[in-house]
XYZ file of C-alpha atoms in Angstrom:
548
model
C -53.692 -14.488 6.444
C -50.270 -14.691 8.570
C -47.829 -16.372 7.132
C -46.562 -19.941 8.972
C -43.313 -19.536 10.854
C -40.746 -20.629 9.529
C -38.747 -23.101 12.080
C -34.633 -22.015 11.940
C -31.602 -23.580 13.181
C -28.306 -21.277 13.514
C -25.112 -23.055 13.162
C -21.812 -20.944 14.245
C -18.629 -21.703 16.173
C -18.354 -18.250 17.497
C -20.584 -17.928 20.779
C -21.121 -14.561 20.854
C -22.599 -14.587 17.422
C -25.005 -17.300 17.807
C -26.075 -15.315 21.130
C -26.361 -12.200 19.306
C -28.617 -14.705 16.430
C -30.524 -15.705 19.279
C -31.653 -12.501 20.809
C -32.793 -11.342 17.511
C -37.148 -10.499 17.421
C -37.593 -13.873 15.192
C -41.539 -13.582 15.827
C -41.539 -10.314 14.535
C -39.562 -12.045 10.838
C -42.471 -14.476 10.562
C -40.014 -17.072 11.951
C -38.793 -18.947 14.918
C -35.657 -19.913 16.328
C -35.807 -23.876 17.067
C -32.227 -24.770 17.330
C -28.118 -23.815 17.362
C -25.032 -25.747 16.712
C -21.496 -24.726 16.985
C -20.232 -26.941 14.379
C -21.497 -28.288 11.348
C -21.478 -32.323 12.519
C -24.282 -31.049 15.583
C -25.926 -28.769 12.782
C -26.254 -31.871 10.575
C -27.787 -33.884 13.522
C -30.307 -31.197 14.583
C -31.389 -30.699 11.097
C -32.296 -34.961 10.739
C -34.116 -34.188 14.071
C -36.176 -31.413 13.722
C -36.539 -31.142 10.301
C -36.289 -27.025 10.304
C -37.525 -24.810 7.293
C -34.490 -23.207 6.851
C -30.247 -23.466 8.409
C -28.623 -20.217 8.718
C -24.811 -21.262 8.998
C -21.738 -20.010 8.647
C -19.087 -22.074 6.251
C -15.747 -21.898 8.401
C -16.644 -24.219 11.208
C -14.609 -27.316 13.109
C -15.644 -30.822 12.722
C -17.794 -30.452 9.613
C -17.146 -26.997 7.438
C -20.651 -25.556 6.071
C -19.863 -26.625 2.478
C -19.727 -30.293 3.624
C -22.395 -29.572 5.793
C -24.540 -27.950 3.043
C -24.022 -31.035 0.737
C -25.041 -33.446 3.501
C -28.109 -31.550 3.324
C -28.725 -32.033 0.032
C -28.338 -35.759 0.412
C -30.408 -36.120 3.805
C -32.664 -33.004 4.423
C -33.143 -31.577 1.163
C -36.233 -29.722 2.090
C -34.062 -27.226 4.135
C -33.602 -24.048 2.870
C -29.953 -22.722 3.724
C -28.195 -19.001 4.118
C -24.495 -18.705 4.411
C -23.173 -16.402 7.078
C -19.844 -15.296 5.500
C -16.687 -13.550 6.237
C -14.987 -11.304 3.251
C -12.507 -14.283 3.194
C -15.347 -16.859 3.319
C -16.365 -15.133 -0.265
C -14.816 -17.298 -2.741
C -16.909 -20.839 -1.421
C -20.159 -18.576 -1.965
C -20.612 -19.155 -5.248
C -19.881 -22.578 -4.797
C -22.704 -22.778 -1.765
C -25.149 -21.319 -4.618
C -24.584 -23.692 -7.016
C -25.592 -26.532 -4.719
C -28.891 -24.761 -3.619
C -27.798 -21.848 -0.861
C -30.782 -19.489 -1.145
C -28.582 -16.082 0.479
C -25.748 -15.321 2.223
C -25.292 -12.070 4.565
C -22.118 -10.822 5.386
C -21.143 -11.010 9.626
C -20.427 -7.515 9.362
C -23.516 -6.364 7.670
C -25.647 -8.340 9.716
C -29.190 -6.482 10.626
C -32.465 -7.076 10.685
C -32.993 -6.102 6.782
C -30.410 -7.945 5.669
C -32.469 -11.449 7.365
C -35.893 -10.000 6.335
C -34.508 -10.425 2.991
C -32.583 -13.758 3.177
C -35.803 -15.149 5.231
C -38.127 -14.102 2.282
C -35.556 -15.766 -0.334
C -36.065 -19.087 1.746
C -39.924 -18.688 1.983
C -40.181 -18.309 -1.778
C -37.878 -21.109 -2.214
C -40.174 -23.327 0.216
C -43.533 -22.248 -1.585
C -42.098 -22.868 -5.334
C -40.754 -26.750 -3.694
C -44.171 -27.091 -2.269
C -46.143 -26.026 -5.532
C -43.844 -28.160 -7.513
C -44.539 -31.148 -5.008
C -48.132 -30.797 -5.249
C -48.177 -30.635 -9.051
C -45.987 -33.644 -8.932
C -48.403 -35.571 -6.350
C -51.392 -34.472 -8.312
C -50.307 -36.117 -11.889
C -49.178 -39.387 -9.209
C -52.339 -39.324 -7.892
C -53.685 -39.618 -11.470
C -51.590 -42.062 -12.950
C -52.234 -43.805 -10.041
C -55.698 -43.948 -10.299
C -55.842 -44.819 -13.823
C -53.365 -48.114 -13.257
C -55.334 -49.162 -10.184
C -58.747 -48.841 -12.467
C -57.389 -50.713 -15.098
C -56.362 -53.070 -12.165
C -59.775 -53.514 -11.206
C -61.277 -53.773 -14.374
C -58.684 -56.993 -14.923
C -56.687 -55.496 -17.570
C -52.950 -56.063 -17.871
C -50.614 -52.466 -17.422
C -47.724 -51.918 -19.531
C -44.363 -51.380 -18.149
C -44.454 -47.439 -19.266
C -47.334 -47.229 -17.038
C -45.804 -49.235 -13.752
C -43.145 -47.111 -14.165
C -44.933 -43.758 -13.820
C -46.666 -44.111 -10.637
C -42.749 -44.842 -9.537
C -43.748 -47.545 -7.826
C -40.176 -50.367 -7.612
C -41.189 -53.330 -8.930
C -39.570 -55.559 -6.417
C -40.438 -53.676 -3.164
C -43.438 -55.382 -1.096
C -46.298 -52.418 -0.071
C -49.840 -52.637 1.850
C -52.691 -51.594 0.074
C -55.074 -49.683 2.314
C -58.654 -48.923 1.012
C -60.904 -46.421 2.763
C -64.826 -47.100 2.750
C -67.135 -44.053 3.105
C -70.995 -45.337 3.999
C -72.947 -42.110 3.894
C -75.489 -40.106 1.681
C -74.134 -39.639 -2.063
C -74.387 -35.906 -1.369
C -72.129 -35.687 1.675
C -69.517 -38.198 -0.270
C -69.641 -35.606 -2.635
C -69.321 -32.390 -0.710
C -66.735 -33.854 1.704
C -64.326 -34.943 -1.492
C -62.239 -31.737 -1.208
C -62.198 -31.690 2.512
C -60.620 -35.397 2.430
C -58.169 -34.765 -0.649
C -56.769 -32.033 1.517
C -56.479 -33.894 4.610
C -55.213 -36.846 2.863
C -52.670 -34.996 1.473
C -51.513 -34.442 4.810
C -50.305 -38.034 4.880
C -48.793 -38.496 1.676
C -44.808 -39.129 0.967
C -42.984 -41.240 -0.948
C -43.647 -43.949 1.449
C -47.155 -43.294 1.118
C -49.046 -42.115 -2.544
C -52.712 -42.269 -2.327
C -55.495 -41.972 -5.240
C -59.383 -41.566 -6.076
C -61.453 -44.006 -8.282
C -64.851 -42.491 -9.084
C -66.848 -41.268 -5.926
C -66.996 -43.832 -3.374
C -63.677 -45.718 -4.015
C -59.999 -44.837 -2.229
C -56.936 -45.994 -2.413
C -53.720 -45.988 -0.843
C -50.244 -47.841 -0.973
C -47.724 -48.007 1.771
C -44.533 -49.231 1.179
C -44.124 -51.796 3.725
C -41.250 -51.004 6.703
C -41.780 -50.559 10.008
C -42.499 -47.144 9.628
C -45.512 -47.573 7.471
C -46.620 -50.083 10.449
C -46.597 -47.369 12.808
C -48.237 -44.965 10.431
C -51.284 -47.815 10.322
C -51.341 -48.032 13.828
C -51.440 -44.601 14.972
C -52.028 -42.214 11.955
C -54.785 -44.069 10.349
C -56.891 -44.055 13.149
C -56.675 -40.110 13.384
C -57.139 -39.944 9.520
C -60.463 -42.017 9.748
C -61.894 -39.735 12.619
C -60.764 -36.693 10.725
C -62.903 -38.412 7.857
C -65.718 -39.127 9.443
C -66.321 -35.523 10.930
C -65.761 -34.493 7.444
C -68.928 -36.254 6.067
C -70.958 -35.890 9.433
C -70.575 -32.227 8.946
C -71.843 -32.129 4.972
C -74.185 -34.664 5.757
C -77.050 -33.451 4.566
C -79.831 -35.212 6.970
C -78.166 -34.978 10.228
C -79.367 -36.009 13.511
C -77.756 -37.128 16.835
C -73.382 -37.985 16.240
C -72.951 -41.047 15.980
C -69.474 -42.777 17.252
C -67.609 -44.040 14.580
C -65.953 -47.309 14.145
C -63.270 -49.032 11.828
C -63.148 -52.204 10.563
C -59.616 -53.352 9.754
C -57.606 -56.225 9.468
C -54.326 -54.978 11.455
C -54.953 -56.131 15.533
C -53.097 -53.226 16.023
C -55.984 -51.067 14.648
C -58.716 -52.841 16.163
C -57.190 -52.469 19.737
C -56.614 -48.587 19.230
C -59.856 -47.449 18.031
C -61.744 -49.962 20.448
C -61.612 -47.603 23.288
C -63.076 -44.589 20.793
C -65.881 -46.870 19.538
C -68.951 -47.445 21.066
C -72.297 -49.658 20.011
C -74.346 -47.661 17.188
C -78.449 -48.033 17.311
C -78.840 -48.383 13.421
C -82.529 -47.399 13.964
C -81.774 -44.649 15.997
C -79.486 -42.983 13.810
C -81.642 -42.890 10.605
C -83.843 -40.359 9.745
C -87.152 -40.638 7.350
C -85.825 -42.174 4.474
C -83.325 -44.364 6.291
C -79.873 -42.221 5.640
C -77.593 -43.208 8.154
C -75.065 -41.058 9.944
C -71.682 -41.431 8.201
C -69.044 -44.190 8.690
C -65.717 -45.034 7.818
C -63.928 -48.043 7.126
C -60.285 -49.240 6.120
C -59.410 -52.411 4.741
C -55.395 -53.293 4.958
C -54.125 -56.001 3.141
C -51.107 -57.856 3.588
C -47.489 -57.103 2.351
C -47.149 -57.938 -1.118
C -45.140 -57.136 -3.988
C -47.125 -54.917 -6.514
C -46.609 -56.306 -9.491
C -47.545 -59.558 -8.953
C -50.320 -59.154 -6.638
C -51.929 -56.057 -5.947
C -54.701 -56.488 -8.962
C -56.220 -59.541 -6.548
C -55.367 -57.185 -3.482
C -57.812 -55.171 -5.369
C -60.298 -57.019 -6.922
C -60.075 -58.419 -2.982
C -60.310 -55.634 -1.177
C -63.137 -54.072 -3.743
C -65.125 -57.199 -2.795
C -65.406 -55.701 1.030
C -68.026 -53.163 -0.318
C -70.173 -55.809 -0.859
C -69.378 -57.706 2.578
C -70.016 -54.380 4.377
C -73.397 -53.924 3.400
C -74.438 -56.678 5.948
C -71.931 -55.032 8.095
C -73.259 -54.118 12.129
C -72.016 -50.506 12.276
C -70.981 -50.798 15.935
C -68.789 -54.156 14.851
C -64.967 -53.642 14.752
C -63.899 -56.963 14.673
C -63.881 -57.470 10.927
C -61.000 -58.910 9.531
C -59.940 -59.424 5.674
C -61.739 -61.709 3.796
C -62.975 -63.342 6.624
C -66.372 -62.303 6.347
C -68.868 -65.560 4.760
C -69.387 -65.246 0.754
C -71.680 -62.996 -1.357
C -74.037 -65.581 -2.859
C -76.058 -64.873 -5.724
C -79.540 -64.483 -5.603
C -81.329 -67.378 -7.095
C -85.663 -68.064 -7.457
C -85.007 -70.259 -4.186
C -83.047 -67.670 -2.564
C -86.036 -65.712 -3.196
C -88.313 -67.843 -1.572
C -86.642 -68.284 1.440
C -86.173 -64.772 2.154
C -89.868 -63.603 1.095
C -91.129 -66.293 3.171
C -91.528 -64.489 6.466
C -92.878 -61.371 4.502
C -95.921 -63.582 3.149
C -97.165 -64.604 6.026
C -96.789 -60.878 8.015
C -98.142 -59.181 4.925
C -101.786 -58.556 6.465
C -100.419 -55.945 9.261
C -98.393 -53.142 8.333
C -97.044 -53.129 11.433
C -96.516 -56.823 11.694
C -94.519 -56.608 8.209
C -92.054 -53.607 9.309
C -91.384 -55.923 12.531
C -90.630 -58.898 9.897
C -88.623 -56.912 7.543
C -86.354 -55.734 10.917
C -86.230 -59.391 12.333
C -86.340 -62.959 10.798
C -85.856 -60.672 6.872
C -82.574 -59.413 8.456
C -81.622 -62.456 9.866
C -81.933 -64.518 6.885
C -80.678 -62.025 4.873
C -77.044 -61.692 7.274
C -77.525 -65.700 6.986
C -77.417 -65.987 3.482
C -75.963 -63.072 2.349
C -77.105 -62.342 -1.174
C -75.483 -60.343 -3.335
C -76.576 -56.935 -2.478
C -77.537 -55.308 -6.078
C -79.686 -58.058 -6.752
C -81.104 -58.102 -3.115
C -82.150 -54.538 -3.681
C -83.763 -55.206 -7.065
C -85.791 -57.869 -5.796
C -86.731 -56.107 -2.871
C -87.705 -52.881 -4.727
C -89.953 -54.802 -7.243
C -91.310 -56.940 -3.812
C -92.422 -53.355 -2.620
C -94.403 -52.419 -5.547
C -96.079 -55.919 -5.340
C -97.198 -55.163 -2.344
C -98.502 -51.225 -2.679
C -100.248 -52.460 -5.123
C -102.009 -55.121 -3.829
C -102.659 -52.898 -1.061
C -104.323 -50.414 -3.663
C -101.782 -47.542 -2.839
C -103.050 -44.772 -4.988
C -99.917 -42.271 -4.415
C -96.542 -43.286 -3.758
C -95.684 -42.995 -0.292
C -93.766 -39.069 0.616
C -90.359 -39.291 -0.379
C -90.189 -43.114 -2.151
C -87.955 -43.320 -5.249
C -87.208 -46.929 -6.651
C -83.378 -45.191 -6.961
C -83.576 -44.543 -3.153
C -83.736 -48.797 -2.485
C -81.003 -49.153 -5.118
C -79.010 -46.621 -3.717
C -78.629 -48.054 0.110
C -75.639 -48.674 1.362
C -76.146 -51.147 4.018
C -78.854 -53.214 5.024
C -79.735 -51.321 7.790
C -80.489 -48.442 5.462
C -82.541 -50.588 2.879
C -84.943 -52.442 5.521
C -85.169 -48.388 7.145
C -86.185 -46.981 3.278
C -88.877 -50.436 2.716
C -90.416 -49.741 6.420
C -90.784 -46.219 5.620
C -92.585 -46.567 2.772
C -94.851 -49.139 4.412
C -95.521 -47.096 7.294
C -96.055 -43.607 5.217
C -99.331 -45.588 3.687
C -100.311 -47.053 6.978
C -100.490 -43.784 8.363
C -103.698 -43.310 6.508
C -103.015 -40.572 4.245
C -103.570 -42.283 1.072
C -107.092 -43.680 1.936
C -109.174 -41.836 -0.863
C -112.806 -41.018 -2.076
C -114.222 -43.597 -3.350
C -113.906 -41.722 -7.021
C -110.227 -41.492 -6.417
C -109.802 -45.026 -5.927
C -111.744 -46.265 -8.723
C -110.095 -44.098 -11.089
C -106.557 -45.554 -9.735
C -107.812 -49.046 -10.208
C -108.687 -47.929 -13.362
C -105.333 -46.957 -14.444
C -103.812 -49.861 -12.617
C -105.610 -51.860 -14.653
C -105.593 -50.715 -18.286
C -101.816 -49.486 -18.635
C -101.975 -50.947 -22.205
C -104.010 -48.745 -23.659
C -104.015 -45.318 -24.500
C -104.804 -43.079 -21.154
C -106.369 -39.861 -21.128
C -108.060 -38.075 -18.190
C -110.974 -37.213 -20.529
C -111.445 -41.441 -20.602
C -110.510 -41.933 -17.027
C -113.254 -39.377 -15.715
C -116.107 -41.029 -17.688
C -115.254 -43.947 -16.104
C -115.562 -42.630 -12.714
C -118.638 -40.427 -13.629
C -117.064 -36.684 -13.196
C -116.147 -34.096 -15.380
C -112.127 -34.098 -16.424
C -112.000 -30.594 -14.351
C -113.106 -32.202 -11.568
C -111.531 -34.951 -11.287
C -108.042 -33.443 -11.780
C -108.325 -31.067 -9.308
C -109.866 -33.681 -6.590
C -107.105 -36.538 -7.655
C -104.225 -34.121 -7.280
C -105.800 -32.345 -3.887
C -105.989 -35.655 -2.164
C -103.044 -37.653 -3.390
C -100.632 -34.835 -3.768
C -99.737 -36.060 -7.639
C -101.618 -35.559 -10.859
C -103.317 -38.426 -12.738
C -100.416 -38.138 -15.278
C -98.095 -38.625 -12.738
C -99.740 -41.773 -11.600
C -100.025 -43.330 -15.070
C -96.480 -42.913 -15.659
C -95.516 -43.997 -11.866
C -97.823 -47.348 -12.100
C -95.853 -47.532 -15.381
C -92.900 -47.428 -14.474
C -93.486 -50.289 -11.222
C -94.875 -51.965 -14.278
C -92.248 -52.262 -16.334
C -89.705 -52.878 -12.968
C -91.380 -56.452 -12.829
C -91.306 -57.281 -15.899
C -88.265 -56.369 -16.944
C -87.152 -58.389 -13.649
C -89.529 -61.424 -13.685
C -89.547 -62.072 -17.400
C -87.805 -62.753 -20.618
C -89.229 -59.911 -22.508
C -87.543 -57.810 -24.318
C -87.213 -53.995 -23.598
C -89.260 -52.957 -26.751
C -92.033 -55.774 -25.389
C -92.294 -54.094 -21.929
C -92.358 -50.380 -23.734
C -96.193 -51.800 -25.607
C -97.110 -53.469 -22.865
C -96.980 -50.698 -20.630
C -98.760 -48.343 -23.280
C -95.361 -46.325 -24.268
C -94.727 -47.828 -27.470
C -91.980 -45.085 -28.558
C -88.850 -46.990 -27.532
C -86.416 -43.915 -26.992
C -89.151 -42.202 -24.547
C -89.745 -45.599 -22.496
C -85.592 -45.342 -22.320
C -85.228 -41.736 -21.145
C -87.997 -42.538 -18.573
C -87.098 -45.737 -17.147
C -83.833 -44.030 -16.951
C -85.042 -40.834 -14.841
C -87.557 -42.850 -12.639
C -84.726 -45.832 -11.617
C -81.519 -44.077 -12.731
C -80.483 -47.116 -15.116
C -81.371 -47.847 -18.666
C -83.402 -50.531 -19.523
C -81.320 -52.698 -20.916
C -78.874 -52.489 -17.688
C -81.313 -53.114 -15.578
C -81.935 -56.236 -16.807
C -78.584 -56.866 -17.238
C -78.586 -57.049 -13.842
C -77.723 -60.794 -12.176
């Protein structure tokens, strides 16, 4: 791997030195030559300009001598790496010049090209040790960071000890920035990297950003008008950058799809306008309803950290929520302007299932329903979406059921409707389903069917496939082989799958208690009904009814 060049800026009052500097084959050093001064005042001025890697200078100048020079520096560009050009005379300020951070000095008359080599390899070392420290220091930020804005969120109270640490002055006013990522789990999770490193990009001390568990990010801007020109121009780059990142680790890709960011800053809206373009949800899904990756940012106002940012959070966290009902291809979102998450009460209920009863006879007419008046209501009312999914997921087993679906649909997980991220991507995963069964390829043998109906209906008792095939008049051999060649799961399977949907309703629709459901559903060892409600829904029991 080549090395980056490093930028340098000469600084000499003799001419024909800095000419003889500037001939020199800086490519061929890894470097390149990006400025020259002839005293140390311009050197000072070209340094605060362009920022250079490293100042080669000599310390007897007009106007501003190099020491001066060299602790100007140190006050105002301390990220330049300096070598002293010195005279024999010159000698007795060199120690001096090292003390305050000089990396080399070459003597004039021993100038050559290994002489620089050398001095130029000093200044690279010194450059990769600052930005190794830096990056150690950012990293522990980062994670103090995180840890106040979590305790933030969960509405605890940070001591002063901890304020202090993320450096963060307690008077100055900031903008809290948080990034939404809307894509598959697995692409949030193979992009992380990728992002950290291009975030990093962005950081400074006007700037510290930080991670909260796998979805959640975080930034803080001290406010200026620097930071408002960093929100107006940089962010939008950093979201694009982002989304690429997740469209290429996305792991069900199909067509790009433009991206588009919500924010509350005009400025924003007006930038990335031009770059956005309408999104067809539907179009942009594949089987199970995993839509192509998007990327938000929600900017709050200035405010002073201390006394506000735990609401700026506890604000901004509530967007997560608002941008499930969110239309992808809508920029115009501002902050907390978007109607209230309501909770989902029995009435609720009713008037959002009410469309779905009366399209229920037509598989096709219900997958029209679910993408029309459900939608609509649902954007209308906006329930809150955890409990929206719950109801929704136990609403789907209802209705397999009644339609005597003796295999789950390809592909259908109860986790997959709790783990949708918009409601685009919930009504795709229900219609799915539906349609999979339409389709036909669950209609069974008649022997098939009555020993699902058998099962469906005796869930209490003690299930064997030695009782189940007398029932249905073949031999257990038999029937195993024929239930698992035409529905693609074994009668075991299906026993603990109608199960499972069992215990889903009733842990949802009633007041009994876990250990109540376990007998009910014929499990009556409490710690296996846990471990396998757990690994069919991905919560425990007892959290999934804790569920509003």
């Amino acid at each position: 791997m080549h090395a980056t060049p490093l930028r340098v800026v000469i600084a000499d009052d003799e001419l024909p030195l800095r000419e003889e500097l500037r001939l020199l084959p800086w490519a061929s050093y890894a470097a390149s030559l990006v400025g020259e001064a002839c005293n140390g005042q311009e050197a000072l001025s070209l340094c605060r300009e362009l920022q250079p890697d490293v100042l080669i200078t000599d310390i007897t100048m007009p106007v501003m001598d190099g020491m001066t020079l060299i602790r100007e520096l140190r006050a105002h560009c301390p990220a330049v790496r300096i070598i002293l050009l010195t005279c024999h005379s010159d000698f007795r300020y060199v120690q001096d010049a090292l003390r305050l951070g000089a990396v080399a000095y070459i003597l004039k008359v021993a100038l050559d090209d290994g002489e620089l080599v050398e001095a130029l390899g000093k200044a690279r070392e010194a450059i990769a040790a600052d930005q190794h420290s830096r990056r150690s220091i950012r990293s522990e930020q980062r994670a103090r960071l995180a840890g106040l804005l979590a305790k933030l969120l969960q509405r605890q109270t940070p001591g002063d000890r901890e304020w202090q640490a993320v450096g963060l002055a307690e008077e100055e006013r900031y903008r809290l920035v948080q990034l939404y990522r809307i894509a598959e789990a697995a692409a949030v999770q193979a992009s992380r990297p990728a992002i950290e490193l291009r975030l990093a990009q962005d950081e400074s001390d006007e700037r510290q950003w930080a991670f909260i568990g796998e979805q959640g990010i975080y930034l803080l801007l001290r406010d200026g008008p620097e930071q408002e020109t960093w929100l107006a121009q940089a962010l939008p780059a950093l979201l694009s950058d982002m989304h690429r990142l997740l469209l290429s680790t996305q792991l069900s890709e199909t067509a790009t799809v433009p991206q588009s960011y919500p924010s509350v800053l005009p400025q924003l809206q007006a930038l990335t306008h031009q770059a956005s373009q309408p999104t067809d949800i539907t179009a942009s899904t594949d089987r199970l309803g995993a839509l192509q990756p998007s990327v938000y940012a929600v900017v709050s106002e200035p405010l002073v950290v201390r006394d506000a940012l735990g609401d700026a959070l506890l604000a901004a966290d509530r967007w997560r929520d608002q941008l499930f009902y969110a239309d992808l291809s809508d920029i115009g979102l501002r902050y907390g302007a978007s109607a209230p998450i309501r909770q989902l009460d029995e009435s609720g209920v009713q008037q959002l299932q009410e469309p779905l009863r009366w399209a229920s006879g037509s598989a096709e007419r219900l997958c029209r329903c679910l993408a029309e008046d459900f939608a609509d209501r649902c954007r209308e009312l906006r329930p809150d979406p955890g409990q929206l999914k719950q109801r929704m997921m136990v609403w789907l087993v209802d209705w397999l059921r009644q339609q005597d679906a003796v295999a789950e649909p390809d592909g259908l997980r109860l986790d997959a409707m709790i783990d949708a991220q918009t409601l685009s991507q919930l009504i795709c995963r229900l219609t799915d389903a539906i349609r999979t069964w339409d389709q036909g390829q669950y209609r069974y043998r008649l022997e098939v069917r009555q020993a699902f109906v058998y099962i469906r209906d005796h869930l209490q008792a003690p299930l064997t496939l030695q009782l189940i095939a007398e029932q249905v008049g073949l031999s257990p051999h038999h029937l195993s082989r024929l239930f698992r060649e035409e529905t693609g799961s074994t009668v075991g399977e299906t026993i603990t799958r109608l199960r499972m949907e069992k215990a889903v309703e009733l842990l949802s629709q009633t007041n009994m208690k876990v250990y109540e459901v376990a007998e009910r559903i014929g499990i009556p060892s409490y710690r296996y009904f846990t471990q396998l409600f757990r690994k069919w829904t991905g919560l425990a029991p007892t959290d999934y009814k804790r569920q509003p």
